[in-house]
Amino acid sequence: MIPLTEEKIAAYLARVPAGTLNEPMAKRTSFRVGGPAKLHVAAPTSDALVSAVSAALDLDIPFYV
């Protein structure tokens, strides 16, 4: 797995300011379980999702949708 460095996180957040750090996934699952995600984005529109995914791909950051 590619390490997620502080530099990559900073570069990502510069491009996607809606991102949050250490977001508890328990708030976002039906069973209310899950640890913190290092980086989380809730895209309100399809364009925002495309921008978030493009930034992750450009910066070699693994992601899940």
PDB file of N, CA and C in Angstrom, residues 20-53:
ATOM      1  N   THR A  20     -11.876  16.340   5.459  1.00  0.00           N
ATOM      2  CA  THR A  20     -11.651  16.403   6.908  1.00  0.00           C
ATOM      3  C   THR A  20     -10.678  15.304   7.296  1.00  0.00           C
ATOM      4  N   LEU A  21      -9.939  15.547   8.354  1.00  0.00           N
ATOM      5  CA  LEU A  21      -8.966  14.585   8.853  1.00  0.00           C
ATOM      6  C   LEU A  21      -9.538  13.798  10.019  1.00  0.00           C
ATOM      7  N   ASN A  22      -9.161  12.522  10.103  1.00  0.00           N
ATOM      8  CA  ASN A  22      -9.519  11.644  11.219  1.00  0.00           C
ATOM      9  C   ASN A  22     -11.020  11.634  11.517  1.00  0.00           C
ATOM     10  N   GLU A  23     -11.824  11.552  10.474  1.00  0.00           N
ATOM     11  CA  GLU A  23     -13.283  11.523  10.608  1.00  0.00           C
ATOM     12  C   GLU A  23     -13.720  10.151  11.110  1.00  0.00           C
ATOM     13  N   PRO A  24     -14.467  10.069  12.226  1.00  0.00           N
ATOM     14  CA  PRO A  24     -14.935   8.771  12.719  1.00  0.00           C
ATOM     15  C   PRO A  24     -15.955   8.151  11.766  1.00  0.00           C
ATOM     16  N   MET A  25     -15.658   6.976  11.279  1.00  0.00           N
ATOM     17  CA  MET A  25     -16.563   6.313  10.345  1.00  0.00           C
ATOM     18  C   MET A  25     -17.795   5.746  11.051  1.00  0.00           C
ATOM     19  N   ALA A  26     -17.759   5.625  12.368  1.00  0.00           N
ATOM     20  CA  ALA A  26     -18.927   5.140  13.104  1.00  0.00           C
ATOM     21  C   ALA A  26     -20.132   6.048  12.880  1.00  0.00           C
ATOM     22  N   LYS A  27     -19.895   7.330  12.646  1.00  0.00           N
ATOM     23  CA  LYS A  27     -20.988   8.266  12.376  1.00  0.00           C
ATOM     24  C   LYS A  27     -21.620   8.025  11.007  1.00  0.00           C
ATOM     25  N   ARG A  28     -20.942   7.269  10.159  1.00  0.00           N
ATOM     26  CA  ARG A  28     -21.365   7.148   8.768  1.00  0.00           C
ATOM     27  C   ARG A  28     -21.788   5.738   8.372  1.00  0.00           C
ATOM     28  N   THR A  29     -21.837   4.806   9.326  1.00  0.00           N
ATOM     29  CA  THR A  29     -22.220   3.432   9.002  1.00  0.00           C
ATOM     30  C   THR A  29     -23.515   3.065   9.708  1.00  0.00           C
ATOM     31  N   SER A  30     -24.247   2.123   9.130  1.00  0.00           N
ATOM     32  CA  SER A  30     -25.543   1.749   9.701  1.00  0.00           C
ATOM     33  C   SER A  30     -25.403   1.048  11.050  1.00  0.00           C
ATOM     34  N   PHE A  31     -24.304   0.326  11.280  1.00  0.00           N
ATOM     35  CA  PHE A  31     -24.102  -0.351  12.559  1.00  0.00           C
ATOM     36  C   PHE A  31     -23.326   0.502  13.560  1.00  0.00           C
ATOM     37  N   ARG A  32     -22.974   1.722  13.170  1.00  0.00           N
ATOM     38  CA  ARG A  32     -22.251   2.670  14.024  1.00  0.00           C
ATOM     39  C   ARG A  32     -20.920   2.121  14.527  1.00  0.00           C
ATOM     40  N   VAL A  33     -20.201   1.457  13.616  1.00  0.00           N
ATOM     41  CA  VAL A  33     -18.872   0.943  13.944  1.00  0.00           C
ATOM     42  C   VAL A  33     -17.881   1.493  12.928  1.00  0.00           C
ATOM     43  N   GLY A  34     -16.642   1.568  13.321  1.00  0.00           N
ATOM     44  CA  GLY A  34     -15.593   1.990  12.402  1.00  0.00           C
ATOM     45  C   GLY A  34     -14.691   3.020  13.033  1.00  0.00           C
ATOM     46  N   GLY A  35     -13.428   2.872  12.792  1.00  0.00           N
ATOM     47  CA  GLY A  35     -12.439   3.802  13.315  1.00  0.00           C
ATOM     48  C   GLY A  35     -12.342   5.037  12.448  1.00  0.00           C
ATOM     49  N   PRO A  36     -11.386   5.901  12.754  1.00  0.00           N
ATOM     50  CA  PRO A  36     -11.258   7.141  11.997  1.00  0.00           C
ATOM     51  C   PRO A  36     -10.632   6.928  10.616  1.00  0.00           C
ATOM     52  N   ALA A  37     -11.169   7.631   9.639  1.00  0.00           N
ATOM     53  CA  ALA A  37     -10.565   7.668   8.301  1.00  0.00           C
ATOM     54  C   ALA A  37      -9.526   8.779   8.321  1.00  0.00           C
ATOM     55  N   LYS A  38      -8.353   8.490   7.816  1.00  0.00           N
ATOM     56  CA  LYS A  38      -7.306   9.510   7.798  1.00  0.00           C
ATOM     57  C   LYS A  38      -7.771  10.766   7.077  1.00  0.00           C
ATOM     58  N   LEU A  39      -8.486  10.566   5.982  1.00  0.00           N
ATOM     59  CA  LEU A  39      -8.955  11.673   5.152  1.00  0.00           C
ATOM     60  C   LEU A  39     -10.349  11.313   4.654  1.00  0.00           C
ATOM     61  N   HIS A  40     -11.313  12.223   4.804  1.00  0.00           N
ATOM     62  CA  HIS A  40     -12.700  11.945   4.424  1.00  0.00           C
ATOM     63  C   HIS A  40     -13.270  13.134   3.657  1.00  0.00           C
ATOM     64  N   VAL A  41     -14.020  12.840   2.608  1.00  0.00           N
ATOM     65  CA  VAL A  41     -14.704  13.875   1.834  1.00  0.00           C
ATOM     66  C   VAL A  41     -16.138  13.430   1.600  1.00  0.00           C
ATOM     67  N   ALA A  42     -17.090  14.286   1.932  1.00  0.00           N
ATOM     68  CA  ALA A  42     -18.496  14.058   1.599  1.00  0.00           C
ATOM     69  C   ALA A  42     -18.820  15.022   0.460  1.00  0.00           C
ATOM     70  N   ALA A  43     -18.883  14.486  -0.751  1.00  0.00           N
ATOM     71  CA  ALA A  43     -19.091  15.323  -1.934  1.00  0.00           C
ATOM     72  C   ALA A  43     -20.584  15.611  -2.113  1.00  0.00           C
ATOM     73  N   PRO A  44     -20.984  16.881  -2.077  1.00  0.00           N
ATOM     74  CA  PRO A  44     -22.403  17.224  -2.190  1.00  0.00           C
ATOM     75  C   PRO A  44     -22.952  17.140  -3.620  1.00  0.00           C
ATOM     76  N   THR A  45     -22.077  17.166  -4.605  1.00  0.00           N
ATOM     77  CA  THR A  45     -22.513  17.107  -6.004  1.00  0.00           C
ATOM     78  C   THR A  45     -21.632  16.131  -6.773  1.00  0.00           C
ATOM     79  N   SER A  46     -22.098  15.750  -7.949  1.00  0.00           N
ATOM     80  CA  SER A  46     -21.291  14.847  -8.771  1.00  0.00           C
ATOM     81  C   SER A  46     -20.003  15.526  -9.231  1.00  0.00           C
ATOM     82  N   ASP A  47     -20.054  16.825  -9.487  1.00  0.00           N
ATOM     83  CA  ASP A  47     -18.841  17.554  -9.871  1.00  0.00           C
ATOM     84  C   ASP A  47     -17.817  17.555  -8.736  1.00  0.00           C
ATOM     85  N   ALA A  48     -18.294  17.709  -7.500  1.00  0.00           N
ATOM     86  CA  ALA A  48     -17.390  17.679  -6.346  1.00  0.00           C
ATOM     87  C   ALA A  48     -16.771  16.295  -6.196  1.00  0.00           C
ATOM     88  N   LEU A  49     -17.550  15.249  -6.467  1.00  0.00           N
ATOM     89  CA  LEU A  49     -17.023  13.889  -6.396  1.00  0.00           C
ATOM     90  C   LEU A  49     -15.948  13.673  -7.448  1.00  0.00           C
ATOM     91  N   VAL A  50     -16.199  14.129  -8.661  1.00  0.00           N
ATOM     92  CA  VAL A  50     -15.215  13.994  -9.740  1.00  0.00           C
ATOM     93  C   VAL A  50     -13.933  14.735  -9.365  1.00  0.00           C
ATOM     94  N   SER A  51     -14.045  15.923  -8.812  1.00  0.00           N
ATOM     95  CA  SER A  51     -12.860  16.694  -8.400  1.00  0.00           C
ATOM     96  C   SER A  51     -12.091  15.980  -7.300  1.00  0.00           C
ATOM     97  N   ALA A  52     -12.814  15.416  -6.324  1.00  0.00           N
ATOM     98  CA  ALA A  52     -12.167  14.714  -5.216  1.00  0.00           C
ATOM     99  C   ALA A  52     -11.434  13.469  -5.702  1.00  0.00           C
ATOM    100  N   VAL A  53     -12.070  12.703  -6.577  1.00  0.00           N
ATOM    101  CA  VAL A  53     -11.440  11.496  -7.106  1.00  0.00           C
ATOM    102  C   VAL A  53     -10.256  11.859  -8.004  1.00  0.00           C
TER     103      VAL A  53
END
